[in-house]
Every structure is written in C-alpha cells, then in structure tokens.
Short mmCIF file of C-alpha atoms in Angstrom, two decimals:
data_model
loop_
_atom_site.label_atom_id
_atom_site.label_comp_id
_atom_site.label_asym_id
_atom_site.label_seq_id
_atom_site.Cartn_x
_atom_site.Cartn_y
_atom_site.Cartn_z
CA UNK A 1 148.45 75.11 64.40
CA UNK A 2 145.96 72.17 63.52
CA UNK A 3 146.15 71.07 67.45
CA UNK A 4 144.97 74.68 68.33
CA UNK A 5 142.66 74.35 65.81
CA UNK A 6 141.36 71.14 66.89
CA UNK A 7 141.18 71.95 70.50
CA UNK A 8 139.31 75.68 69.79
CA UNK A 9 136.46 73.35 67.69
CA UNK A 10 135.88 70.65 70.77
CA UNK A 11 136.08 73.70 73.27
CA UNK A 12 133.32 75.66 70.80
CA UNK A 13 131.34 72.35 70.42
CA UNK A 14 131.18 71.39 74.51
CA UNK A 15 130.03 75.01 75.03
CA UNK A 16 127.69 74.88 72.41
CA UNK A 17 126.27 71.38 73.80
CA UNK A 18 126.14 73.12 76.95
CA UNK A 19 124.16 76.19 75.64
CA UNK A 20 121.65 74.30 74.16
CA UNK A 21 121.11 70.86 76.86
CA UNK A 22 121.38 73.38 79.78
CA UNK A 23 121.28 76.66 79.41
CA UNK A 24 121.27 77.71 83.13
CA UNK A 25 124.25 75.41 84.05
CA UNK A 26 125.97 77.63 81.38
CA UNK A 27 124.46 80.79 83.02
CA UNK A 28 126.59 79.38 86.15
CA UNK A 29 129.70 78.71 84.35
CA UNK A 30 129.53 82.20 82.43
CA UNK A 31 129.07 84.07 86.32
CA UNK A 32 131.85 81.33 87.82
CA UNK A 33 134.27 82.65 84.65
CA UNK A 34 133.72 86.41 84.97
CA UNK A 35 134.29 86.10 88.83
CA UNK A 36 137.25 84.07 88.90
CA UNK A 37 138.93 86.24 86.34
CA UNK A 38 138.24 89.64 88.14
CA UNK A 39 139.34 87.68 91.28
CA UNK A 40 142.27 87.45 89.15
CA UNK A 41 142.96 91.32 88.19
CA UNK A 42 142.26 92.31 91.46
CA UNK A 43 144.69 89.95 92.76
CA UNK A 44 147.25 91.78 91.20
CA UNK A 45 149.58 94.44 92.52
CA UNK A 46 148.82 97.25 90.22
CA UNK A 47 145.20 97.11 91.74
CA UNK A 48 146.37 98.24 95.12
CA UNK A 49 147.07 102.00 95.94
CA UNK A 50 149.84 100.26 97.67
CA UNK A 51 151.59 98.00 95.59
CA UNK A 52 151.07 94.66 97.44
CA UNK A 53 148.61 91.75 96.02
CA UNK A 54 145.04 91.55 97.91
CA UNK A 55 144.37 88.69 100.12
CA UNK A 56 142.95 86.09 98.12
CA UNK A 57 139.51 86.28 100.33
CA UNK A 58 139.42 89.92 100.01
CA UNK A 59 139.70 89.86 96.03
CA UNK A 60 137.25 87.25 95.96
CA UNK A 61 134.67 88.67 98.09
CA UNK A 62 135.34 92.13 96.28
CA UNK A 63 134.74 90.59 92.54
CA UNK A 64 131.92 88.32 93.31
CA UNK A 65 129.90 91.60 95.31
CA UNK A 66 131.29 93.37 92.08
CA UNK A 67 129.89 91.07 89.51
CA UNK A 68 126.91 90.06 91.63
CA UNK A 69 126.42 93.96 91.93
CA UNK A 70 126.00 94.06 95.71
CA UNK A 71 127.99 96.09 96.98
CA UNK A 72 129.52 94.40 100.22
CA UNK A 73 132.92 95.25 101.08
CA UNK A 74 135.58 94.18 103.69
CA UNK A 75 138.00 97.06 102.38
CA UNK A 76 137.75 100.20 102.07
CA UNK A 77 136.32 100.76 98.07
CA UNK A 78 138.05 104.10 97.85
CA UNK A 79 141.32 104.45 99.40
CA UNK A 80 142.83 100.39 98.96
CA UNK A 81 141.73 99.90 95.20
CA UNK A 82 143.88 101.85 92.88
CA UNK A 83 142.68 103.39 89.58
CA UNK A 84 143.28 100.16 87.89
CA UNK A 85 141.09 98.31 90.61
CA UNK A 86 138.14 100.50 90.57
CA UNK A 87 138.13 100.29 86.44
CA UNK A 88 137.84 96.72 86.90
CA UNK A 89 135.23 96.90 89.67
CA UNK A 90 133.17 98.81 87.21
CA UNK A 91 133.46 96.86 84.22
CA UNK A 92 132.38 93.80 86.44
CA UNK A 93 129.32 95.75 87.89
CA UNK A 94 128.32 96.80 84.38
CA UNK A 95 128.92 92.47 82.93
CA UNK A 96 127.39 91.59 85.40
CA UNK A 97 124.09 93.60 85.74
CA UNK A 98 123.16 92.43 82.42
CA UNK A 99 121.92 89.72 83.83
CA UNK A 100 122.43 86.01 84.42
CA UNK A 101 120.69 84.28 81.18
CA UNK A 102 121.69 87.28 78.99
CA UNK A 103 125.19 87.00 79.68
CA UNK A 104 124.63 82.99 78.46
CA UNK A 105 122.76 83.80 75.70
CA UNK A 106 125.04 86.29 74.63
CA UNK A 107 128.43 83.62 74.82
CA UNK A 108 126.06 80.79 73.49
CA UNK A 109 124.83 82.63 70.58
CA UNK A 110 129.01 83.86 69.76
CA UNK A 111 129.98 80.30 70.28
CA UNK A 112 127.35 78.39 67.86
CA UNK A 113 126.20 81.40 65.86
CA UNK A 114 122.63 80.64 67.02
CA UNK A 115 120.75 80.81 70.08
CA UNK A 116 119.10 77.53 70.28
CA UNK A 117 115.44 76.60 71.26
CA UNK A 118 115.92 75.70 74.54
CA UNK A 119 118.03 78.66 75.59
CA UNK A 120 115.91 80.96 73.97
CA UNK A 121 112.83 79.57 75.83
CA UNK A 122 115.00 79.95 78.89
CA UNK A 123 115.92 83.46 78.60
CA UNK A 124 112.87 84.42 77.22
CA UNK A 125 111.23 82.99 80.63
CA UNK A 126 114.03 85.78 82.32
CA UNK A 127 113.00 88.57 80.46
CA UNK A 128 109.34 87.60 80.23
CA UNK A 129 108.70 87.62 76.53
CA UNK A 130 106.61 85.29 74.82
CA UNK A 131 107.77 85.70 71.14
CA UNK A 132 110.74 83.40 71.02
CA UNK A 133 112.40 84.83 67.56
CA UNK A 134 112.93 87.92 69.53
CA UNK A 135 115.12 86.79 72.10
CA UNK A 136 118.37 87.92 69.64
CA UNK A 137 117.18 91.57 69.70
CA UNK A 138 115.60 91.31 73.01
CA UNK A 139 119.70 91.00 74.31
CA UNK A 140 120.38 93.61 72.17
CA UNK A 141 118.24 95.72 73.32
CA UNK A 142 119.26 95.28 77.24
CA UNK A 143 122.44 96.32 76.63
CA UNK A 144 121.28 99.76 74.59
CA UNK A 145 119.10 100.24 77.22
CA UNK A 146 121.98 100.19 80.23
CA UNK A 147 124.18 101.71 78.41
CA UNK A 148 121.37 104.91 77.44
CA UNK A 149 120.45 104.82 81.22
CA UNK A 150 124.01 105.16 82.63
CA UNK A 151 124.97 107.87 80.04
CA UNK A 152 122.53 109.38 81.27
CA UNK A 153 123.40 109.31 84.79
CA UNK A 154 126.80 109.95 84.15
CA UNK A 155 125.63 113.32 82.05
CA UNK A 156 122.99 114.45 84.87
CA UNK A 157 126.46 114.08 87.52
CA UNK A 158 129.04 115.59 85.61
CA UNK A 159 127.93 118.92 85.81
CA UNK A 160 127.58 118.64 89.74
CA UNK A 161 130.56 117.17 90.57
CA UNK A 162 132.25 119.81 88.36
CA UNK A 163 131.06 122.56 90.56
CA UNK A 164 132.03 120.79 93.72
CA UNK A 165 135.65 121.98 92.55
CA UNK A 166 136.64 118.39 90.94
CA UNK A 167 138.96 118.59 87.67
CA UNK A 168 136.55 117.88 84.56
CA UNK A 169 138.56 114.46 84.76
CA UNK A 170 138.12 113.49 88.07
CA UNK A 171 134.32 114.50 87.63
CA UNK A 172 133.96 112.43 84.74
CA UNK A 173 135.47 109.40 86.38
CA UNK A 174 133.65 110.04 89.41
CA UNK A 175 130.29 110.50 87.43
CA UNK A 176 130.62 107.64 85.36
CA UNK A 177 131.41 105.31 88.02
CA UNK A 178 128.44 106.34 90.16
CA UNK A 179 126.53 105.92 87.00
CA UNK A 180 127.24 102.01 86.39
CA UNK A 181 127.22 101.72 90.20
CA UNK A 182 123.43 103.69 90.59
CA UNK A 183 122.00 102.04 87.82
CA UNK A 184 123.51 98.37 88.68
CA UNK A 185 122.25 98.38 92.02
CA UNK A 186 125.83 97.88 92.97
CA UNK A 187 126.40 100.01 95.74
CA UNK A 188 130.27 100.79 95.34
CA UNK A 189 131.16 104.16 95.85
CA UNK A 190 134.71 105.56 95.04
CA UNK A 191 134.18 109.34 96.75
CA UNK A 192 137.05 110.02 99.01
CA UNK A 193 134.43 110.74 101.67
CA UNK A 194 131.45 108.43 100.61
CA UNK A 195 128.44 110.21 99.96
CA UNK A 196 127.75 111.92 103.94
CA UNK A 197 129.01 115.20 102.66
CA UNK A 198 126.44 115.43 100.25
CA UNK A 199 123.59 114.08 102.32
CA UNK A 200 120.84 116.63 101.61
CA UNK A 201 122.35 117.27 97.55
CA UNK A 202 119.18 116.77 95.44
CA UNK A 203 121.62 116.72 92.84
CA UNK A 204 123.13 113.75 93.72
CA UNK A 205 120.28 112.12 95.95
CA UNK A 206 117.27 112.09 93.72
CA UNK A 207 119.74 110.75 90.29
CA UNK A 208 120.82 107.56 92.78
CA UNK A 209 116.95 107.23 93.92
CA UNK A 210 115.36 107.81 90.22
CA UNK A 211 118.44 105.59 88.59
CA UNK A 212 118.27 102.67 91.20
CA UNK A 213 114.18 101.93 90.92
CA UNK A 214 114.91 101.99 86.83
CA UNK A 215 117.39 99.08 87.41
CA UNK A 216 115.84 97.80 89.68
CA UNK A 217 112.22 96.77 88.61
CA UNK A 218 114.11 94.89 85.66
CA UNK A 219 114.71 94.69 81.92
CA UNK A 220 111.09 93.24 81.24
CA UNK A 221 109.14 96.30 82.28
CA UNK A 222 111.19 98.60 80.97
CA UNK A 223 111.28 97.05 77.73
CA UNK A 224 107.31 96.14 78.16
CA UNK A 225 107.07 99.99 79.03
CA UNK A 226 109.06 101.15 76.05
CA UNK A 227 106.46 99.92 73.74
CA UNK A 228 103.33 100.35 75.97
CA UNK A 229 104.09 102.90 77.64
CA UNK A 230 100.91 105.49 77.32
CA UNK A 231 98.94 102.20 77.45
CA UNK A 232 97.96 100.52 80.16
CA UNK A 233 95.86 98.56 79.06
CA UNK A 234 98.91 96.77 76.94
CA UNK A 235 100.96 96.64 79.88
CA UNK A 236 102.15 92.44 80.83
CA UNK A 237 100.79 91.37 83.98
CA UNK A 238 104.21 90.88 85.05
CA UNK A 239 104.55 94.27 84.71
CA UNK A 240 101.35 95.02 86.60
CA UNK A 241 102.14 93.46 89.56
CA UNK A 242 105.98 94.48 89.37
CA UNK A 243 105.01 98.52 89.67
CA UNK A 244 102.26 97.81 92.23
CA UNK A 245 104.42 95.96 94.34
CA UNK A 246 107.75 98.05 93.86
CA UNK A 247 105.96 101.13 94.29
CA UNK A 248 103.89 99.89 97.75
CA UNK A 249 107.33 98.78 99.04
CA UNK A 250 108.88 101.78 98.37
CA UNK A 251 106.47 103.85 99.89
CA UNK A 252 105.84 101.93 102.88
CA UNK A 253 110.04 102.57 103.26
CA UNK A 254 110.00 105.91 102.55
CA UNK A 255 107.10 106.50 105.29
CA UNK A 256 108.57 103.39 107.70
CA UNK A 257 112.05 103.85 107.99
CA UNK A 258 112.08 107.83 108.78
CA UNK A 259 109.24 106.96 111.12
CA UNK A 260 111.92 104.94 113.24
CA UNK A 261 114.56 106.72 112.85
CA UNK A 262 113.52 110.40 113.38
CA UNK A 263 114.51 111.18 116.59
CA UNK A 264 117.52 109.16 116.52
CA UNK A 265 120.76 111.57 117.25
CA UNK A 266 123.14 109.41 114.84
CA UNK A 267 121.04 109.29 111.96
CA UNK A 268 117.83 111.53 111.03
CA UNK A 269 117.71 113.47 114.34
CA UNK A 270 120.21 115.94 113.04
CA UNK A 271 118.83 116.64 109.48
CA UNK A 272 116.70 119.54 108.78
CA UNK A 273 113.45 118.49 106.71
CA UNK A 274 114.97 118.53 103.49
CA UNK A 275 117.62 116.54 104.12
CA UNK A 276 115.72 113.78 105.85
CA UNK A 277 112.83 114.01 103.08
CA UNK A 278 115.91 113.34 100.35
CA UNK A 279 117.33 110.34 102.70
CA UNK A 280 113.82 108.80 102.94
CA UNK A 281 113.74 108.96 99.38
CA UNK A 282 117.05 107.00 99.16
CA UNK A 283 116.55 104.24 102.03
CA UNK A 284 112.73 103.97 100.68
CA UNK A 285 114.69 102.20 97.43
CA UNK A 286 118.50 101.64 98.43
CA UNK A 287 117.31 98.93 101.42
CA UNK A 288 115.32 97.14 98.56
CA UNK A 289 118.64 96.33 96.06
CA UNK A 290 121.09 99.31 95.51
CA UNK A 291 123.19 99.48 98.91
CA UNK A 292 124.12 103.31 98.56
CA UNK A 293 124.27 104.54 101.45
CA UNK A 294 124.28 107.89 103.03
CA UNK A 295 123.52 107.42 106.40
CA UNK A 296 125.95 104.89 108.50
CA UNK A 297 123.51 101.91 108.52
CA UNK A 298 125.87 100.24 112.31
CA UNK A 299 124.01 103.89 113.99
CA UNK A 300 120.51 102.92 112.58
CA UNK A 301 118.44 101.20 115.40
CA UNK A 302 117.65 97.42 115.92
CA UNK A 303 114.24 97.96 114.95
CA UNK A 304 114.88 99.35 110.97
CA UNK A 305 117.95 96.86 110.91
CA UNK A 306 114.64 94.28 111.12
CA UNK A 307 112.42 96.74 108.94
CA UNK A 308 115.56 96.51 106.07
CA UNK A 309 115.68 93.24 106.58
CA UNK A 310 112.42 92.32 104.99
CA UNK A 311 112.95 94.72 102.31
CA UNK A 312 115.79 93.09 101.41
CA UNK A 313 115.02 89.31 101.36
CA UNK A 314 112.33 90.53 98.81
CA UNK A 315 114.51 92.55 96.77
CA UNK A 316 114.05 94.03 93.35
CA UNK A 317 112.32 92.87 90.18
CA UNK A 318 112.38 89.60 88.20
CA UNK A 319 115.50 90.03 85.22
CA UNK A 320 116.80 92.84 86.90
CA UNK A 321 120.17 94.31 88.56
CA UNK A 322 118.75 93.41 92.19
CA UNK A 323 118.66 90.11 94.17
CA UNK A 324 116.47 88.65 96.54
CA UNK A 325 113.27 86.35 95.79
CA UNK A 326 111.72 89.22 93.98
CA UNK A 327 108.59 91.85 94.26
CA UNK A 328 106.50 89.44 91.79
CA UNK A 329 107.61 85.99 93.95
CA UNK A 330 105.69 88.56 96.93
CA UNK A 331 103.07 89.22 94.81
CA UNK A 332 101.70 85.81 93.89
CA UNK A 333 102.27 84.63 97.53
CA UNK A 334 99.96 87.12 98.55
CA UNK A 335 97.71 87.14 96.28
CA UNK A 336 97.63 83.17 97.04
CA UNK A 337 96.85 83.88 100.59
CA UNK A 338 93.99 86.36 99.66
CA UNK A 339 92.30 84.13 97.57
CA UNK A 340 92.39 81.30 99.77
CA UNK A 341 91.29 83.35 102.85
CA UNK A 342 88.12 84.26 100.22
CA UNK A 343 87.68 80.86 99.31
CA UNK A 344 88.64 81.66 95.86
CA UNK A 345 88.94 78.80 93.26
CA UNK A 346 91.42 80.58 91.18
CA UNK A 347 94.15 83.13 92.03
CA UNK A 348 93.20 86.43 89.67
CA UNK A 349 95.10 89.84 89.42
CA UNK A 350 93.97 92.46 86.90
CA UNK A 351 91.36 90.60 85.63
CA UNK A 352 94.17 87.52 84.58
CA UNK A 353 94.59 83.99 86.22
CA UNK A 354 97.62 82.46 87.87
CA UNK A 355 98.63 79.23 87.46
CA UNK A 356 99.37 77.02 89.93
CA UNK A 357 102.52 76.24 88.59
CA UNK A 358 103.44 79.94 89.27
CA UNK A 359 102.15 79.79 93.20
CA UNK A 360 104.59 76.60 93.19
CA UNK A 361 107.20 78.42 91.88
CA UNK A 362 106.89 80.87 94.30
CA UNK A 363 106.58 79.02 97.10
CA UNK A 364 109.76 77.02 96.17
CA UNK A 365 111.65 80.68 95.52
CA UNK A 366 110.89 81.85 99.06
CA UNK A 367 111.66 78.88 100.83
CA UNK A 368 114.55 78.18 99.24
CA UNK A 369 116.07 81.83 100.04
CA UNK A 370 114.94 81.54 103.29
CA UNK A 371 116.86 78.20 103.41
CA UNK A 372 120.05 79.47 102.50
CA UNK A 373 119.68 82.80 104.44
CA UNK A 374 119.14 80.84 108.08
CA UNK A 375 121.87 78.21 106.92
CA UNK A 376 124.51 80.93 106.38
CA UNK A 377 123.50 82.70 109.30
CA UNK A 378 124.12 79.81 111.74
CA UNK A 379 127.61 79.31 109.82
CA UNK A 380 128.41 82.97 110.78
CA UNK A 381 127.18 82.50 114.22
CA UNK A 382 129.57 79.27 114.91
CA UNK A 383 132.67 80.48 113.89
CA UNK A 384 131.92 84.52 114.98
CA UNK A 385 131.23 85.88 118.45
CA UNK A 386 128.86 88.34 116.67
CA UNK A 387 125.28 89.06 117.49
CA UNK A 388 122.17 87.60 115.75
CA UNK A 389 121.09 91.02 114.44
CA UNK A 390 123.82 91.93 113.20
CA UNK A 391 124.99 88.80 111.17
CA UNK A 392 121.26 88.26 109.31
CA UNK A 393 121.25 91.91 108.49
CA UNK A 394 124.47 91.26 106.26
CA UNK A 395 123.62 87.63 105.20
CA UNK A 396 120.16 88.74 104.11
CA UNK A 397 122.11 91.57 101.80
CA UNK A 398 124.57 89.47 100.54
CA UNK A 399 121.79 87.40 99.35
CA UNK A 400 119.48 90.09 98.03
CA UNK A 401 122.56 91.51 96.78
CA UNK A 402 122.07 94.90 98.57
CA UNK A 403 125.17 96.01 100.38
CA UNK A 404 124.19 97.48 103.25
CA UNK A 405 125.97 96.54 106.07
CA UNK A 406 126.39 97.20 109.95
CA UNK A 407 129.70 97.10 109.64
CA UNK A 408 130.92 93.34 110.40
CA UNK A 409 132.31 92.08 106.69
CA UNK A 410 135.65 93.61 107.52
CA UNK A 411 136.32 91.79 110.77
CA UNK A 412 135.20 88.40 109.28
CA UNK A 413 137.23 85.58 109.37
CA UNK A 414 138.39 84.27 105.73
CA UNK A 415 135.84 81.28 106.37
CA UNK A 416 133.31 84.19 107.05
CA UNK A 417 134.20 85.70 103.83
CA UNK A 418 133.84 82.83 101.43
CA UNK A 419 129.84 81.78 103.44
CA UNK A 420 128.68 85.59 102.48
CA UNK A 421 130.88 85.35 98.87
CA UNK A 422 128.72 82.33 98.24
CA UNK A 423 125.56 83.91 99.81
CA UNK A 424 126.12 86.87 96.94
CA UNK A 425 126.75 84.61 94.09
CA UNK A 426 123.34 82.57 95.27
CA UNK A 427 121.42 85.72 95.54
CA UNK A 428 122.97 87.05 92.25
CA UNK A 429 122.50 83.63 89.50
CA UNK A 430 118.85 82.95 91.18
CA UNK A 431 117.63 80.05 93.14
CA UNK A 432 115.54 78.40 90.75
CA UNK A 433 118.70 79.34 88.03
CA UNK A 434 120.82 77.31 90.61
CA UNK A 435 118.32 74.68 91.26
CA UNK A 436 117.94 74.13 87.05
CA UNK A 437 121.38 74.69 86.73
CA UNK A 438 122.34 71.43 89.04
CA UNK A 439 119.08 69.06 88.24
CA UNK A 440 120.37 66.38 86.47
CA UNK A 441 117.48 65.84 84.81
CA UNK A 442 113.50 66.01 84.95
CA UNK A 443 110.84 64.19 86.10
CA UNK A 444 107.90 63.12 83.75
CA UNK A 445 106.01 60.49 85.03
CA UNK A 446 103.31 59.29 82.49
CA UNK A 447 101.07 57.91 85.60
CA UNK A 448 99.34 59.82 88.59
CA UNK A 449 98.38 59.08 91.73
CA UNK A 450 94.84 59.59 93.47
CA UNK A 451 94.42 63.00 95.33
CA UNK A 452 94.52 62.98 99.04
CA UNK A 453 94.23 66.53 100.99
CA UNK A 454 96.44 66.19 104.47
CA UNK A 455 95.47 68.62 107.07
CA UNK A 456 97.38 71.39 106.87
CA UNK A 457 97.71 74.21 109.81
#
C-alpha cells in the first residue's frame, strides 16, 4: 500500500513539474493520453457492429479525427461503429473541443491543486484574457458554456427528428450526437443516410450553420461577448478582428462557392432555390472548420476543391473547436501588408497597435502550416498513385481539422493513414503549441547586434 502510495506522489509530483516548467509539452501529453486511450476502446470488439477488433490504423485515425474534432473518416461512421463506438466517438469530440491548454490546465490544476503562474499565463494567452487570477473560472466557464450550447442544439433537434418518425430514443441519441458533433466542429455524423435526405431541412440546416460559427470563432469571443455584448465599444480587439474576418470569409463562401457550383448536375444544379440558399449557408461555414457535409464534396468541381482549400488552411478562430492557422493569424498578415503597401510605421486596427511580435507570430504560424501541409502532401504523393488535387484537399483538412473529403482516406494505405493522423493531431494541439511544446529552452541574449536591412523581393 505504501509503494502505491509512493509511486501515486512521484507520478503527481512529475506532472505537476511538468504543468508548471512547460505547460504546452503537458498540453501534448494530455491530447497524446486521450487519443491513445480512445484508440484503445475503439480497438475493442464491442465497438464494432460486427464483433471483430478495428484495424489498428483505422482506430487510430478514427480517435485522433475524434479528439482533434475533424471529422475524417476511412470507415463508414454509421454502419461499422456500434452503439458503444459512437458513445465513445462523442465523448472524445466533446474532451477534446475544450481545447488544448484547457484540457492541461484542467489535469494540472487536479494534480497540484493550483494552476501555477506559468500555466496560467499560458492559457490565459489561449483564451485571450489578461487578468491572470481568472484563469480558474475562465475553464470553468468553457465548459458551462459547451455544455449550454449543445443542450441547446440537442433541444432545437429533438423535436425534428421526432417527427421524421424516429422513436423519442433514437431522436434523442441522434440529436445529442449531432449536437456535440455541430458545435465541436467535428463533422461525424451517425444518420443511417448522412444528412442528403434532409438537404433543403431548415430545421436541421440552419441549427448545424448557426451552432458551427458559435464554436467556431472560439471561447474568447464568446466569453468577451457574454460580458460586452450590447457594447462595442468594450469588445477585445481580438474579438474585433475575429468577427470581421469570420464573417467576410463566410460571406465570400456563401456567395463563392454556389457561384461555382450552380450549374453543376451533381451538386447545386438540381436544387430548387431554397435548397441551394440553405446549402450555401452550410458550405459558407462547414469548408472553414465543421466538415458536415450535405452535398458529396468527390462531385464538387476542381475549381471549389481549390476555393475550400483556402478556407480551410485558414480555419476557425484562435481557442476554438476549429484548426487551421486561424482568421486572426489572416488578419494581422493582412493588415501587415496594408500598412506596408501605405508606408505605414505601425500596423493599427480599430484605432489599436500591433506589435511586431504579433506580425512575427503570424508569420511563423502560416509558414509553419504551410510547411507541414506541402510536406505531407508529397508523402501522400510517393507512396499513392493519387492526383495532386485530390490529396491537398484532404491534407489541408486534416490539418485545419475540417473533414471534408473527396473521398480518398478510405483507400489509403496504413502509412497514408498515420501522415494524415499526424496531420490532424498537428492541426488540432497548434503549431506554435507544438513548437513551445518541443523547445528545449529559450533564447535571451543580453547583447544585440547592429541593424542591417537585406533586400527583400
């Protein structure tokens, strides 16, 4: 009993020492944990409608798009996961859209009783608060707020699925799980026949579209808009430039990707108005972060395959349940490129200043996504006869941790598999998470040297 003792104490003192030297290297451990043990359940018979264990590449790639809340699947969600497998698929969407730092600071803080300074500068730099005592509540409240959001949901889909002839515990089941999924960004979807039957159902459409943007421009705005909310003026920059930039995107989809695809047989040809004003409202958010699709995205043309892609390498908002290198990470860059095409001294947005630091940041974010996007695509390309198009679409939503996909994950090779499993769990914990998470240590240096400017362009 004293050994068991003695070896709980050194386990809760390493994590501790972890949670307060490097609080994103725990981040990584705390995602590595949750995947591997969902890898785990779903590995196990009773998680098949058939009986027989998963391959060990398809439960991996399953729990990491599950906990990573993409959405990518090479089985079908539906018909090869039993009832045991799809409760576990949405208790991993709903871990692990609480985000990568929160789900740290949440272990750290039950390991040592106390969230130290360092973490709680951390997270608070993930859910953009300045007032580090509130970090504790701040968790808190993330989780009230997910959980009042996909009750929500799950109430506003009950009633409909109810009158599509489903037994009140079917509908329930089905509700909730579209719920966690909607709100997650996760883009699972456990309907016997997906979601084409119901392609111009307001009732269902405008919920995922109105439910996916919530989770989607992250935990900081909503939280900043929960106490600010009938004042602007109040509002966090962060915020500013998060709604601006969420809502341009979205609009330039929702106008964009009908454009393209409107006299296309296969996908919005043969929808009355209705019907393709309710898809445009989907794709105009879905391509961005969720993955729920309505429309098979393998008929869509080459041209909004390209279109998508853009939308989502850039993803969803800092903190939140989408991927990518964020609407803000856009933001600055632009705003960067404005100011220096003006000949601006500073960069300025709503009458506030950006550091460099932040332009840095950004600049390092972007490249570093772009990085691992054309790495994993040449991966795919050398060990698959696929085309170009088609592999970036998929490794550019594995890392933005969308879902969509033409089609290809199923026919992958294992070694295919594990390059877009790591692609989600990149996209997922962050590149500058990852990049903290593995620095050894940093560099102060006490002297500087002179300034030189190199030509550039």
């Amino acid at each position: 009993m004293s050994r068991t003792r003695a070896l709980a104490r050194r386990s809760r003192d390493w994590v501790d020492e972890i949670a307060q030297s490097s609080p994103a290297r725990l981040a990584l451990l705390v995602f590595t944990a949750i995947v591997l043990v969902v890898t785990a359940l779903l590995s196990l018979p009773i998680a098949t409608t058939d009986g027989h264990r998963a391959p060990l590449a398809d439960a991996m790639f399953t729990a990491t798009s599950a906990v990573c809340v993409t959405g990518l699947v090479t089985v079908d969600t539906a018909t090869y996961w039993s009832t045991f497998g799809h409760t576990v698929i949405m208790v991993a969407m709903a871990v692990g859209g609480l985000g990568v730092m929160t789900l740290a600071s949440i272990l750290g803080f039950a390991v040592s009783r106390r969230i130290g300074l360092t973490q709680r500068m951390l997270t608070a730099r993930e859910t953009k608060t300045d007032r580090l005592g509130e970090v504790g509540s701040l968790i808190i409240a993330v989780i009230v707020v997910s959980l009042s959001v996909e009750i929500a949901l799950t109430l506003v889909l009950l009633p409909r699925f109810t009158t599509l002839g489903e037994p009140f515990g079917e509908a329930l089941w089905h509700a909730s799980f579209m719920a966690v999924s909607i709100f997650n960004n996760a883009g699972f979807v456990i309907l016997p026949e997906g979601l084409q039957p119901h392609l111009g159902d307001w009732w269902i459409g405008l919920p995922i579209t109105v439910g996916t943007a919530i989770g989607a421009i992250g935990f900081p705005v909503l939280l900043n808009l929960r106490r600010h909310l009938f004042h602007p003026r109040h509002w966090s920059l962060h915020t500013k430039l998060t709604l601006v930039m969420y809502g341009f995107l979205s609009a330039l989809a929702f106008l964009v990707i009908p454009a393209m695809e409107w006299t296309n047989p296969a996908t919005f040809g043969q929808m009355d108005t209705s019907e393709k004003i309710l898809t445009g409202l989907i794709y105009s958010v879905n391509a961005r972060s969720s993955g729920i699709e309505t429309i098979p995205v393998a008929h869509m043309r080459e041209a909004t395959w390209f279109f998508q892609d853009a939308l989502m390498f850039v993803g969803g908002g800092t903190a939140s349940t989408g991927g990518g290198i964020k609407v803000t990470t856009l933001a600055v860059l632009l705003l960067a490129i404005v100011a220096e095409a003006r000949g601006d001294r500073d960069i300025e947005a709503f009458q506030r200043r950006i550091p460099p630091g932040t332009v840095r940041l950004a600049v390092a974010v972007a490249f570093i996504g772009a990085t691992l996007v054309g790495l994993s695509t040449l991966i795919l390309l050398s060990i698959t006869n696929l085309q170009l198009d088609m592999v970036l679409f998929d490794v550019i939503s594995a890392f933005g941790t969308v879902g969509l996909s033409t089609g290809i994950t199923g026919h992958l090779p294992d070694a295919g598999k594990y390059v877009l499993t790591g692609m989600m769990f990149m996209g997922r914990v962050g590149t500058m998470t990852l990049a903290a998470a593995l620095a050894l240590r940093s560099r102060r240096r006490v002297i500087r040297m002179p300034e030189e400017r190199p030509a550039v362009g």
